Amino acid sequence: MTLDELLQAEIPRQPVADLAYTDILRLDQLHPLISGNKAFKLSGHLAAAEHQPELALLSFGGPFSNHLHALAAAGKLLKRRTIGVVRGYADVALTPTLMDCRDWGMELVFADKQSYARRYEPDYQQQLASRYQALVIPEGGGGEAGEVGCERLARHCLGYQQVWLAAGSGTTAQGLIKALRGSNTEVVAVNVVADQGELRRRWQQQLAADNWRLLENYHLGGFAKCPAELRQLIRHYDQLQLPLDPVYTAKLVWAYRQQYQSDPALQQQQRVLLIHSGGLQGRRGYPL
Ligand SMILES: *Cc1c(COP(=O)(O)O)cnc(C)c1O
């Protein structure tokens, strides 16, 4: 199976048990190996890589990276060499995420703080590309190609007044906003990063469409912070068979519940779709 075929298949969708008129699209259930929004982001980059089958796929990430995990899985499925440039040191024990990556055949290259800080520099990327005979994919699968890959999510969102999702770099939301332009569906993005308005400024400059809202008050202390109330929410939804990850999807549901409780419109007539963007493998880094 190619990644394209996988992403054209039906995606499980279910009502959220304790929130009326609300469905959730389970990208986490896409495929046993590769899932989440990172599969969609990668599909855009892999389209560009198809014409150069001899090149490995190289990208960057931290020790719990959903992106490297998805890239390694894609490499295994598509039988392509993958290289992960990991922020950290080789003499520290591998995380469960990196063990999966290694088991799926990814070559792990550790980069100290200084080298890792250069991951966006064209010079550095050039060096890596020629040293490893690789196509370089930006951290998180971002950039134009990643965005285009996410436009494919749009067809799952039609018929809903609103579609809600978590935003980190914002790439996934951008693809969706562009693809849903002119439809009746508004995109509501929950920023999980305390970024002092940076993403909002970028969107205001770059997104011509006005079919989006960005909520900035639900990062709960900052990126990857998981206070007790969030852990409690995760346990609550575990019992309802809706597993959430602490970094992205739990904050999405947290934000949605806050708005839902204060906005009667959300509790009536409106149909809302939440996007479960995956990331459950990252739960292994949190004591829940
Ligand atoms: C990376 C990631 C996101 C954020 O996606 P962006 O395109 O960077 O906004 C959301 N959810 C999960 C589970 C992710 O791994």
PDB file of C-alpha atoms and ligand atoms in Angstrom:
ATOM      1  CA  MET A   1       0.000   0.000   0.000  1.00  0.00           C
ATOM      2  CA  THR A   2       1.245   3.487  -0.782  1.00  0.00           C
ATOM      3  CA  LEU A   3       0.783   6.419   1.539  1.00  0.00           C
ATOM      4  CA  ASP A   4      -1.567   7.949  -1.023  1.00  0.00           C
ATOM      5  CA  GLU A   5      -3.865   4.938  -0.960  1.00  0.00           C
ATOM      6  CA  LEU A   6      -3.808   4.939   2.802  1.00  0.00           C
ATOM      7  CA  LEU A   7      -4.865   8.575   2.979  1.00  0.00           C
ATOM      8  CA  GLN A   8      -7.675   8.085   0.508  1.00  0.00           C
ATOM      9  CA  ALA A   9      -9.271   5.357   2.611  1.00  0.00           C
ATOM     10  CA  GLU A  10     -12.153   6.145   4.937  1.00  0.00           C
ATOM     11  CA  ILE A  11     -11.086   7.480   8.328  1.00  0.00           C
ATOM     12  CA  PRO A  12     -12.950   6.378  11.465  1.00  0.00           C
ATOM     13  CA  ARG A  13     -15.155   9.077  12.949  1.00  0.00           C
ATOM     14  CA  GLN A  14     -17.227   8.871  16.109  1.00  0.00           C
ATOM     15  CA  PRO A  15     -19.481  11.055  18.245  1.00  0.00           C
ATOM     16  CA  VAL A  16     -17.787  12.378  21.393  1.00  0.00           C
ATOM     17  CA  ALA A  17     -19.707  10.498  24.078  1.00  0.00           C
ATOM     18  CA  ASP A  18     -20.227  13.387  26.494  1.00  0.00           C
ATOM     19  CA  LEU A  19     -20.547  16.321  24.048  1.00  0.00           C
ATOM     20  CA  ALA A  20     -23.690  16.517  21.922  1.00  0.00           C
ATOM     21  CA  TYR A  21     -23.415  17.468  18.219  1.00  0.00           C
ATOM     22  CA  THR A  22     -19.690  16.841  18.315  1.00  0.00           C
ATOM     23  CA  ASP A  23     -17.812  14.250  16.257  1.00  0.00           C
ATOM     24  CA  ILE A  24     -14.137  13.399  16.284  1.00  0.00           C
ATOM     25  CA  LEU A  25     -12.119  12.306  13.269  1.00  0.00           C
ATOM     26  CA  ARG A  26      -9.701   9.621  14.408  1.00  0.00           C
ATOM     27  CA  LEU A  27      -6.502  10.202  12.460  1.00  0.00           C
ATOM     28  CA  ASP A  28      -4.875   8.238  15.262  1.00  0.00           C
ATOM     29  CA  GLN A  29      -6.598   5.138  13.828  1.00  0.00           C
ATOM     30  CA  LEU A  30      -5.384   5.567  10.264  1.00  0.00           C
ATOM     31  CA  HIS A  31      -3.022   2.624  10.234  1.00  0.00           C
ATOM     32  CA  PRO A  32      -1.207   0.554  12.879  1.00  0.00           C
ATOM     33  CA  LEU A  33       2.206   1.900  11.852  1.00  0.00           C
ATOM     34  CA  ILE A  34       1.642   5.383  10.521  1.00  0.00           C
ATOM     35  CA  SER A  35      -1.066   7.719  11.776  1.00  0.00           C
ATOM     36  CA  GLY A  36      -1.982  11.232  12.758  1.00  0.00           C
ATOM     37  CA  ASN A  37      -1.608  14.514  10.934  1.00  0.00           C
ATOM     38  CA  LYS A  38       2.080  13.739  10.403  1.00  0.00           C
ATOM     39  CA  ALA A  39       1.058  11.130   7.805  1.00  0.00           C
ATOM     40  CA  PHE A  40      -0.775  13.852   5.866  1.00  0.00           C
ATOM     41  CA  LYS A  41       2.092  16.311   6.161  1.00  0.00           C
ATOM     42  CA  LEU A  42       4.534  13.663   4.994  1.00  0.00           C
ATOM     43  CA  SER A  43       2.384  12.735   2.011  1.00  0.00           C
ATOM     44  CA  GLY A  44       3.059  16.167   0.545  1.00  0.00           C
ATOM     45  CA  HIS A  45       6.801  15.767   0.959  1.00  0.00           C
ATOM     46  CA  LEU A  46       6.799  12.206  -0.342  1.00  0.00           C
ATOM     47  CA  ALA A  47       5.077  13.310  -3.521  1.00  0.00           C
ATOM     48  CA  ALA A  48       8.183  15.386  -4.224  1.00  0.00           C
ATOM     49  CA  ALA A  49      10.458  12.471  -3.294  1.00  0.00           C
ATOM     50  CA  GLU A  50       8.805   9.968  -5.634  1.00  0.00           C
ATOM     51  CA  HIS A  51      10.886  11.065  -8.587  1.00  0.00           C
ATOM     52  CA  GLN A  52      14.117  10.436  -6.692  1.00  0.00           C
ATOM     53  CA  PRO A  53      13.713   6.921  -5.310  1.00  0.00           C
ATOM     54  CA  GLU A  54      17.459   6.557  -4.751  1.00  0.00           C
ATOM     55  CA  LEU A  55      17.520   9.282  -2.103  1.00  0.00           C
ATOM     56  CA  ALA A  56      16.949   8.604   1.566  1.00  0.00           C
ATOM     57  CA  LEU A  57      14.469  10.754   3.505  1.00  0.00           C
ATOM     58  CA  LEU A  58      16.083  12.811   6.255  1.00  0.00           C
ATOM     59  CA  SER A  59      14.436  14.952   8.881  1.00  0.00           C
ATOM     60  CA  PHE A  60      14.774  16.402  12.370  1.00  0.00           C
ATOM     61  CA  GLY A  61      13.092  15.918  15.712  1.00  0.00           C
ATOM     62  CA  GLY A  62      13.333  15.523  19.460  1.00  0.00           C
ATOM     63  CA  PRO A  63      13.458  12.200  21.345  1.00  0.00           C
ATOM     64  CA  PHE A  64       9.621  11.933  21.437  1.00  0.00           C
ATOM     65  CA  SER A  65       8.972  13.324  17.969  1.00  0.00           C
ATOM     66  CA  ASN A  66       5.707  12.244  16.344  1.00  0.00           C
ATOM     67  CA  HIS A  67       7.173  13.382  13.051  1.00  0.00           C
ATOM     68  CA  LEU A  68      10.292  11.182  13.153  1.00  0.00           C
ATOM     69  CA  HIS A  69       8.107   8.306  14.302  1.00  0.00           C
ATOM     70  CA  ALA A  70       5.825   8.771  11.278  1.00  0.00           C
ATOM     71  CA  LEU A  71       8.785   9.196   8.936  1.00  0.00           C
ATOM     72  CA  ALA A  72      10.372   5.964  10.148  1.00  0.00           C
ATOM     73  CA  ALA A  73       7.037   4.163   9.710  1.00  0.00           C
ATOM     74  CA  ALA A  74       6.664   5.555   6.198  1.00  0.00           C
ATOM     75  CA  GLY A  75      10.180   4.389   5.388  1.00  0.00           C
ATOM     76  CA  LYS A  76       9.344   0.897   6.539  1.00  0.00           C
ATOM     77  CA  LEU A  77       6.050   0.794   4.599  1.00  0.00           C
ATOM     78  CA  LEU A  78       7.511   2.279   1.429  1.00  0.00           C
ATOM     79  CA  LYS A  79      10.863   0.512   1.762  1.00  0.00           C
ATOM     80  CA  ARG A  80      12.870   3.720   1.770  1.00  0.00           C
ATOM     81  CA  ARG A  81      15.966   4.554   3.713  1.00  0.00           C
ATOM     82  CA  THR A  82      15.280   7.131   6.460  1.00  0.00           C
ATOM     83  CA  ILE A  83      17.578   9.207   8.618  1.00  0.00           C
ATOM     84  CA  GLY A  84      16.541  10.986  11.778  1.00  0.00           C
ATOM     85  CA  VAL A  85      18.637  13.867  13.059  1.00  0.00           C
ATOM     86  CA  VAL A  86      17.783  13.776  16.737  1.00  0.00           C
ATOM     87  CA  ARG A  87      18.214  16.589  19.234  1.00  0.00           C
ATOM     88  CA  GLY A  88      20.262  14.919  21.952  1.00  0.00           C
ATOM     89  CA  TYR A  89      23.118  12.590  22.672  1.00  0.00           C
ATOM     90  CA  ALA A  90      23.836   9.019  21.587  1.00  0.00           C
ATOM     91  CA  ASP A  91      24.999   7.941  25.041  1.00  0.00           C
ATOM     92  CA  VAL A  92      21.583   8.569  26.632  1.00  0.00           C
ATOM     93  CA  ALA A  93      19.137   5.639  26.637  1.00  0.00           C
ATOM     94  CA  LEU A  94      16.806   5.614  23.634  1.00  0.00           C
ATOM     95  CA  THR A  95      13.216   6.671  24.242  1.00  0.00           C
ATOM     96  CA  PRO A  96      10.424   4.267  23.187  1.00  0.00           C
ATOM     97  CA  THR A  97       9.851   6.600  20.213  1.00  0.00           C
ATOM     98  CA  LEU A  98      13.435   6.294  19.025  1.00  0.00           C
ATOM     99  CA  MET A  99      13.467   2.537  19.639  1.00  0.00           C
ATOM    100  CA  ASP A 100      10.534   2.219  17.237  1.00  0.00           C
ATOM    101  CA  CYS A 101      12.324   4.415  14.726  1.00  0.00           C
ATOM    102  CA  ARG A 102      15.461   2.301  14.944  1.00  0.00           C
ATOM    103  CA  ASP A 103      13.486  -0.956  14.761  1.00  0.00           C
ATOM    104  CA  TRP A 104      11.806   0.290  11.595  1.00  0.00           C
ATOM    105  CA  GLY A 105      15.195   0.883  10.035  1.00  0.00           C
ATOM    106  CA  MET A 106      15.762   4.579  10.594  1.00  0.00           C
ATOM    107  CA  GLU A 107      19.371   5.611  10.970  1.00  0.00           C
ATOM    108  CA  LEU A 108      19.602   7.872  14.022  1.00  0.00           C
ATOM    109  CA  VAL A 109      22.114  10.712  13.965  1.00  0.00           C
ATOM    110  CA  PHE A 110      22.424  12.652  17.185  1.00  0.00           C
ATOM    111  CA  ALA A 111      22.998  16.393  17.078  1.00  0.00           C
ATOM    112  CA  ASP A 112      24.139  18.527  19.974  1.00  0.00           C
ATOM    113  CA  LYS A 113      22.372  21.796  20.754  1.00  0.00           C
ATOM    114  CA  GLN A 114      24.539  23.857  18.442  1.00  0.00           C
ATOM    115  CA  SER A 115      24.197  21.604  15.422  1.00  0.00           C
ATOM    116  CA  TYR A 116      20.492  21.105  16.003  1.00  0.00           C
ATOM    117  CA  ALA A 117      19.993  24.864  16.115  1.00  0.00           C
ATOM    118  CA  ARG A 118      21.191  24.955  12.494  1.00  0.00           C
ATOM    119  CA  ARG A 119      18.405  22.717  11.193  1.00  0.00           C
ATOM    120  CA  TYR A 120      16.772  25.501   9.172  1.00  0.00           C
ATOM    121  CA  GLU A 121      20.019  26.731   7.561  1.00  0.00           C
ATOM    122  CA  PRO A 122      20.286  25.887   3.858  1.00  0.00           C
ATOM    123  CA  ASP A 123      24.056  25.300   4.225  1.00  0.00           C
ATOM    124  CA  TYR A 124      23.610  22.736   6.937  1.00  0.00           C
ATOM    125  CA  GLN A 125      20.770  21.036   5.074  1.00  0.00           C
ATOM    126  CA  GLN A 126      22.941  20.892   1.953  1.00  0.00           C
ATOM    127  CA  GLN A 127      25.736  19.221   3.931  1.00  0.00           C
ATOM    128  CA  LEU A 128      23.365  16.635   5.345  1.00  0.00           C
ATOM    129  CA  ALA A 129      21.776  16.014   1.954  1.00  0.00           C
ATOM    130  CA  SER A 130      25.080  15.189   0.321  1.00  0.00           C
ATOM    131  CA  ARG A 131      26.581  13.311   3.251  1.00  0.00           C
ATOM    132  CA  TYR A 132      23.568  10.983   3.503  1.00  0.00           C
ATOM    133  CA  GLN A 133      22.387  11.075  -0.124  1.00  0.00           C
ATOM    134  CA  ALA A 134      19.085  12.290   1.185  1.00  0.00           C
ATOM    135  CA  LEU A 135      16.169  14.560   0.564  1.00  0.00           C
ATOM    136  CA  VAL A 136      15.788  16.899   3.536  1.00  0.00           C
ATOM    137  CA  ILE A 137      12.296  17.325   5.005  1.00  0.00           C
ATOM    138  CA  PRO A 138      11.831  20.215   7.452  1.00  0.00           C
ATOM    139  CA  GLU A 139      11.282  19.524  11.142  1.00  0.00           C
ATOM    140  CA  GLY A 140       7.691  18.512  11.844  1.00  0.00           C
ATOM    141  CA  GLY A 141       7.048  17.985   8.125  1.00  0.00           C
ATOM    142  CA  GLY A 142       6.223  21.669   7.764  1.00  0.00           C
ATOM    143  CA  GLY A 143       6.578  24.021   4.824  1.00  0.00           C
ATOM    144  CA  GLU A 144       4.615  24.323   1.609  1.00  0.00           C
ATOM    145  CA  ALA A 145       4.639  20.599   0.764  1.00  0.00           C
ATOM    146  CA  GLY A 146       3.435  19.675   4.238  1.00  0.00           C
ATOM    147  CA  GLU A 147       0.610  22.148   3.942  1.00  0.00           C
ATOM    148  CA  VAL A 148      -0.460  20.755   0.581  1.00  0.00           C
ATOM    149  CA  GLY A 149      -0.541  17.257   2.072  1.00  0.00           C
ATOM    150  CA  CYS A 150      -2.966  18.502   4.728  1.00  0.00           C
ATOM    151  CA  GLU A 151      -5.386  19.916   2.182  1.00  0.00           C
ATOM    152  CA  ARG A 152      -6.537  16.322   1.821  1.00  0.00           C
ATOM    153  CA  LEU A 153      -8.156  16.535   5.233  1.00  0.00           C
ATOM    154  CA  ALA A 154     -10.734  18.980   3.919  1.00  0.00           C
ATOM    155  CA  ARG A 155     -13.091  16.436   2.364  1.00  0.00           C
ATOM    156  CA  HIS A 156     -13.632  14.896   5.794  1.00  0.00           C
ATOM    157  CA  CYS A 157     -14.773  18.241   7.203  1.00  0.00           C
ATOM    158  CA  LEU A 158     -17.567  19.154   4.816  1.00  0.00           C
ATOM    159  CA  GLY A 159     -21.023  19.479   6.328  1.00  0.00           C
ATOM    160  CA  TYR A 160     -19.730  20.715   9.683  1.00  0.00           C
ATOM    161  CA  GLN A 161     -20.140  24.333  10.778  1.00  0.00           C
ATOM    162  CA  GLN A 162     -16.823  24.218  12.543  1.00  0.00           C
ATOM    163  CA  VAL A 163     -13.758  22.015  12.522  1.00  0.00           C
ATOM    164  CA  TRP A 164     -11.439  22.232  15.499  1.00  0.00           C
ATOM    165  CA  LEU A 165      -7.803  21.127  15.646  1.00  0.00           C
ATOM    166  CA  ALA A 166      -4.623  21.689  17.628  1.00  0.00           C
ATOM    167  CA  ALA A 167      -1.940  23.921  16.128  1.00  0.00           C
ATOM    168  CA  GLY A 168       1.788  23.637  16.791  1.00  0.00           C
ATOM    169  CA  SER A 169       3.593  25.076  13.788  1.00  0.00           C
ATOM    170  CA  GLY A 170       0.153  25.709  12.290  1.00  0.00           C
ATOM    171  CA  THR A 171       0.975  23.896   9.033  1.00  0.00           C
ATOM    172  CA  THR A 172      -1.907  21.433   9.277  1.00  0.00           C
ATOM    173  CA  ALA A 173      -4.421  24.173  10.035  1.00  0.00           C
ATOM    174  CA  GLN A 174      -3.083  26.319   7.196  1.00  0.00           C
ATOM    175  CA  GLY A 175      -3.632  23.528   4.679  1.00  0.00           C
ATOM    176  CA  LEU A 176      -7.138  23.045   5.959  1.00  0.00           C
ATOM    177  CA  ILE A 177      -7.968  26.759   6.017  1.00  0.00           C
ATOM    178  CA  LYS A 178      -6.865  27.120   2.410  1.00  0.00           C
ATOM    179  CA  ALA A 179      -8.691  24.023   1.263  1.00  0.00           C
ATOM    180  CA  LEU A 180     -11.932  25.006   3.039  1.00  0.00           C
ATOM    181  CA  ARG A 181     -11.949  28.542   1.738  1.00  0.00           C
ATOM    182  CA  GLY A 182     -15.312  29.307   0.187  1.00  0.00           C
ATOM    183  CA  SER A 183     -17.019  26.442   2.026  1.00  0.00           C
ATOM    184  CA  ASN A 184     -19.354  26.914   4.990  1.00  0.00           C
ATOM    185  CA  THR A 185     -16.912  25.361   7.405  1.00  0.00           C
ATOM    186  CA  GLU A 186     -14.927  27.546   9.793  1.00  0.00           C
ATOM    187  CA  VAL A 187     -11.556  26.324  11.109  1.00  0.00           C
ATOM    188  CA  VAL A 188     -10.918  26.843  14.815  1.00  0.00           C
ATOM    189  CA  ALA A 189      -7.297  26.224  15.761  1.00  0.00           C
ATOM    190  CA  VAL A 190      -6.135  25.823  19.347  1.00  0.00           C
ATOM    191  CA  ASN A 191      -2.575  27.039  19.756  1.00  0.00           C
ATOM    192  CA  VAL A 192      -0.699  24.657  22.070  1.00  0.00           C
ATOM    193  CA  VAL A 193       2.372  26.901  22.077  1.00  0.00           C
ATOM    194  CA  ALA A 194       2.705  30.052  24.195  1.00  0.00           C
ATOM    195  CA  ASP A 195       4.097  32.037  21.267  1.00  0.00           C
ATOM    196  CA  GLN A 196       3.258  35.647  22.133  1.00  0.00           C
ATOM    197  CA  GLY A 197       1.019  36.036  19.114  1.00  0.00           C
ATOM    198  CA  GLU A 198       3.558  34.935  16.523  1.00  0.00           C
ATOM    199  CA  LEU A 199       1.300  32.449  14.715  1.00  0.00           C
ATOM    200  CA  ARG A 200      -1.586  34.929  14.683  1.00  0.00           C
ATOM    201  CA  ARG A 201       0.597  37.609  13.103  1.00  0.00           C
ATOM    202  CA  ARG A 202       1.775  35.181  10.443  1.00  0.00           C
ATOM    203  CA  TRP A 203      -1.742  34.089   9.602  1.00  0.00           C
ATOM    204  CA  GLN A 204      -2.992  37.658   9.478  1.00  0.00           C
ATOM    205  CA  GLN A 205      -0.286  38.453   6.918  1.00  0.00           C
ATOM    206  CA  GLN A 206      -0.345  35.264   4.893  1.00  0.00           C
ATOM    207  CA  LEU A 207      -3.856  33.867   4.934  1.00  0.00           C
ATOM    208  CA  ALA A 208      -6.122  35.829   2.664  1.00  0.00           C
ATOM    209  CA  ALA A 209      -9.162  33.872   3.828  1.00  0.00           C
ATOM    210  CA  ASP A 210     -11.089  34.828   6.959  1.00  0.00           C
ATOM    211  CA  ASN A 211     -12.598  31.399   7.607  1.00  0.00           C
ATOM    212  CA  TRP A 212     -10.466  30.785  10.694  1.00  0.00           C
ATOM    213  CA  ARG A 213     -10.147  31.568  14.375  1.00  0.00           C
ATOM    214  CA  LEU A 214      -7.107  31.011  16.551  1.00  0.00           C
ATOM    215  CA  LEU A 215      -7.549  30.396  20.289  1.00  0.00           C
ATOM    216  CA  GLU A 216      -4.442  31.296  22.250  1.00  0.00           C
ATOM    217  CA  ASN A 217      -5.408  30.813  25.875  1.00  0.00           C
ATOM    218  CA  TYR A 218      -5.328  27.053  26.090  1.00  0.00           C
ATOM    219  CA  HIS A 219      -1.644  26.126  26.085  1.00  0.00           C
ATOM    220  CA  LEU A 220      -1.905  25.412  29.838  1.00  0.00           C
ATOM    221  CA  GLY A 221       1.499  26.779  30.722  1.00  0.00           C
ATOM    222  CA  GLY A 222       3.270  26.226  27.416  1.00  0.00           C
ATOM    223  CA  PHE A 223       4.240  23.619  24.861  1.00  0.00           C
ATOM    224  CA  ALA A 224       4.260  20.061  26.244  1.00  0.00           C
ATOM    225  CA  LYS A 225       3.288  21.201  29.760  1.00  0.00           C
ATOM    226  CA  CYS A 226       0.765  18.834  31.269  1.00  0.00           C
ATOM    227  CA  PRO A 227      -0.739  20.109  34.531  1.00  0.00           C
ATOM    228  CA  ALA A 228      -2.917  17.942  36.792  1.00  0.00           C
ATOM    229  CA  GLU A 229      -6.225  19.144  35.314  1.00  0.00           C
ATOM    230  CA  LEU A 230      -5.113  18.029  31.861  1.00  0.00           C
ATOM    231  CA  ARG A 231      -4.028  14.634  33.151  1.00  0.00           C
ATOM    232  CA  GLN A 232      -7.451  14.301  34.704  1.00  0.00           C
ATOM    233  CA  LEU A 233      -9.134  15.101  31.395  1.00  0.00           C
ATOM    234  CA  ILE A 234      -7.008  12.438  29.696  1.00  0.00           C
ATOM    235  CA  ARG A 235      -8.039   9.856  32.286  1.00  0.00           C
ATOM    236  CA  HIS A 236     -11.684  10.849  31.838  1.00  0.00           C
ATOM    237  CA  TYR A 237     -11.539  10.271  28.079  1.00  0.00           C
ATOM    238  CA  ASP A 238      -9.542   7.067  28.500  1.00  0.00           C
ATOM    239  CA  GLN A 239     -12.634   5.734  30.238  1.00  0.00           C
ATOM    240  CA  LEU A 240     -14.757   6.801  27.271  1.00  0.00           C
ATOM    241  CA  GLN A 241     -12.398   4.983  24.864  1.00  0.00           C
ATOM    242  CA  LEU A 242     -11.080   8.228  23.467  1.00  0.00           C
ATOM    243  CA  PRO A 243      -7.343   8.272  24.164  1.00  0.00           C
ATOM    244  CA  LEU A 244      -5.762  11.740  23.945  1.00  0.00           C
ATOM    245  CA  ASP A 245      -2.132  12.842  23.927  1.00  0.00           C
ATOM    246  CA  PRO A 246      -0.977  15.472  26.436  1.00  0.00           C
ATOM    247  CA  VAL A 247       0.788  17.767  23.960  1.00  0.00           C
ATOM    248  CA  TYR A 248      -1.880  18.391  21.333  1.00  0.00           C
ATOM    249  CA  THR A 249      -5.205  16.582  21.372  1.00  0.00           C
ATOM    250  CA  ALA A 250      -5.915  16.859  25.104  1.00  0.00           C
ATOM    251  CA  LYS A 251      -5.452  20.646  24.873  1.00  0.00           C
ATOM    252  CA  LEU A 252      -7.755  20.725  21.872  1.00  0.00           C
ATOM    253  CA  VAL A 253     -10.486  18.910  23.797  1.00  0.00           C
ATOM    254  CA  TRP A 254      -9.815  21.031  26.882  1.00  0.00           C
ATOM    255  CA  ALA A 255     -10.310  24.229  24.873  1.00  0.00           C
ATOM    256  CA  TYR A 256     -13.384  22.881  23.146  1.00  0.00           C
ATOM    257  CA  ARG A 257     -15.024  21.899  26.427  1.00  0.00           C
ATOM    258  CA  GLN A 258     -14.360  25.349  27.906  1.00  0.00           C
ATOM    259  CA  GLN A 259     -15.968  27.056  24.934  1.00  0.00           C
ATOM    260  CA  TYR A 260     -18.753  24.512  24.770  1.00  0.00           C
ATOM    261  CA  GLN A 261     -19.733  25.143  28.357  1.00  0.00           C
ATOM    262  CA  SER A 262     -19.887  28.898  27.870  1.00  0.00           C
ATOM    263  CA  ASP A 263     -21.386  29.019  24.364  1.00  0.00           C
ATOM    264  CA  PRO A 264     -24.969  27.759  24.001  1.00  0.00           C
ATOM    265  CA  ALA A 265     -24.652  27.871  20.201  1.00  0.00           C
ATOM    266  CA  LEU A 266     -22.118  25.058  20.346  1.00  0.00           C
ATOM    267  CA  GLN A 267     -24.541  22.963  22.373  1.00  0.00           C
ATOM    268  CA  GLN A 268     -27.373  23.341  19.896  1.00  0.00           C
ATOM    269  CA  GLN A 269     -27.929  23.018  16.164  1.00  0.00           C
ATOM    270  CA  GLN A 270     -24.206  23.380  15.317  1.00  0.00           C
ATOM    271  CA  ARG A 271     -22.343  20.342  14.126  1.00  0.00           C
ATOM    272  CA  VAL A 272     -18.701  20.388  15.081  1.00  0.00           C
ATOM    273  CA  LEU A 273     -15.848  18.106  14.045  1.00  0.00           C
ATOM    274  CA  LEU A 274     -12.769  17.752  16.218  1.00  0.00           C
ATOM    275  CA  ILE A 275      -9.671  16.384  14.524  1.00  0.00           C
ATOM    276  CA  HIS A 276      -7.762  13.820  16.539  1.00  0.00           C
ATOM    277  CA  SER A 277      -4.344  14.469  15.075  1.00  0.00           C
ATOM    278  CA  GLY A 278      -2.702  11.400  16.644  1.00  0.00           C
ATOM    279  CA  GLY A 279       0.432  11.607  18.771  1.00  0.00           C
ATOM    280  CA  LEU A 280      -0.534   8.791  21.108  1.00  0.00           C
ATOM    281  CA  GLN A 281       2.905   7.218  20.824  1.00  0.00           C
ATOM    282  CA  GLY A 282       4.191  10.308  22.663  1.00  0.00           C
ATOM    283  CA  ARG A 283       2.157   9.397  25.750  1.00  0.00           C
ATOM    284  CA  ARG A 284       4.946   6.994  26.629  1.00  0.00           C
ATOM    285  CA  GLY A 285       6.970  10.025  27.732  1.00  0.00           C
ATOM    286  CA  TYR A 286       4.392  11.079  30.331  1.00  0.00           C
ATOM    287  CA  PRO A 287       3.514   9.468  33.632  1.00  0.00           C
ATOM    288  CA  LEU A 288      -0.286   9.402  33.302  1.00  0.00           C
TER     289      LEU A 288
HETATM  290  C1  LIG B   1       2.639  17.873  15.052  1.00  0.00           C
HETATM  291  C2  LIG B   1       1.299  17.645  15.676  1.00  0.00           C
HETATM  292  C3  LIG B   1       0.318  18.653  15.682  1.00  0.00           C
HETATM  293  C4  LIG B   1       0.568  20.047  15.186  1.00  0.00           C
HETATM  294  O1  LIG B   1       0.629  20.121  13.802  1.00  0.00           O
HETATM  295  P1  LIG B   1       1.130  21.469  13.112  1.00  0.00           P
HETATM  296  O2  LIG B   1       0.971  21.199  11.665  1.00  0.00           O
HETATM  297  O3  LIG B   1       2.574  21.652  13.499  1.00  0.00           O
HETATM  298  O4  LIG B   1       0.314  22.575  13.617  1.00  0.00           O
HETATM  299  C5  LIG B   1      -0.920  18.343  16.226  1.00  0.00           C
HETATM  300  N1  LIG B   1      -1.172  17.139  16.757  1.00  0.00           N
HETATM  301  C6  LIG B   1      -0.267  16.162  16.782  1.00  0.00           C
HETATM  302  C7  LIG B   1      -0.609  14.881  17.432  1.00  0.00           C
HETATM  303  C8  LIG B   1       1.001  16.374  16.237  1.00  0.00           C
HETATM  304  O5  LIG B   1       1.913  15.392  16.273  1.00  0.00           O
END
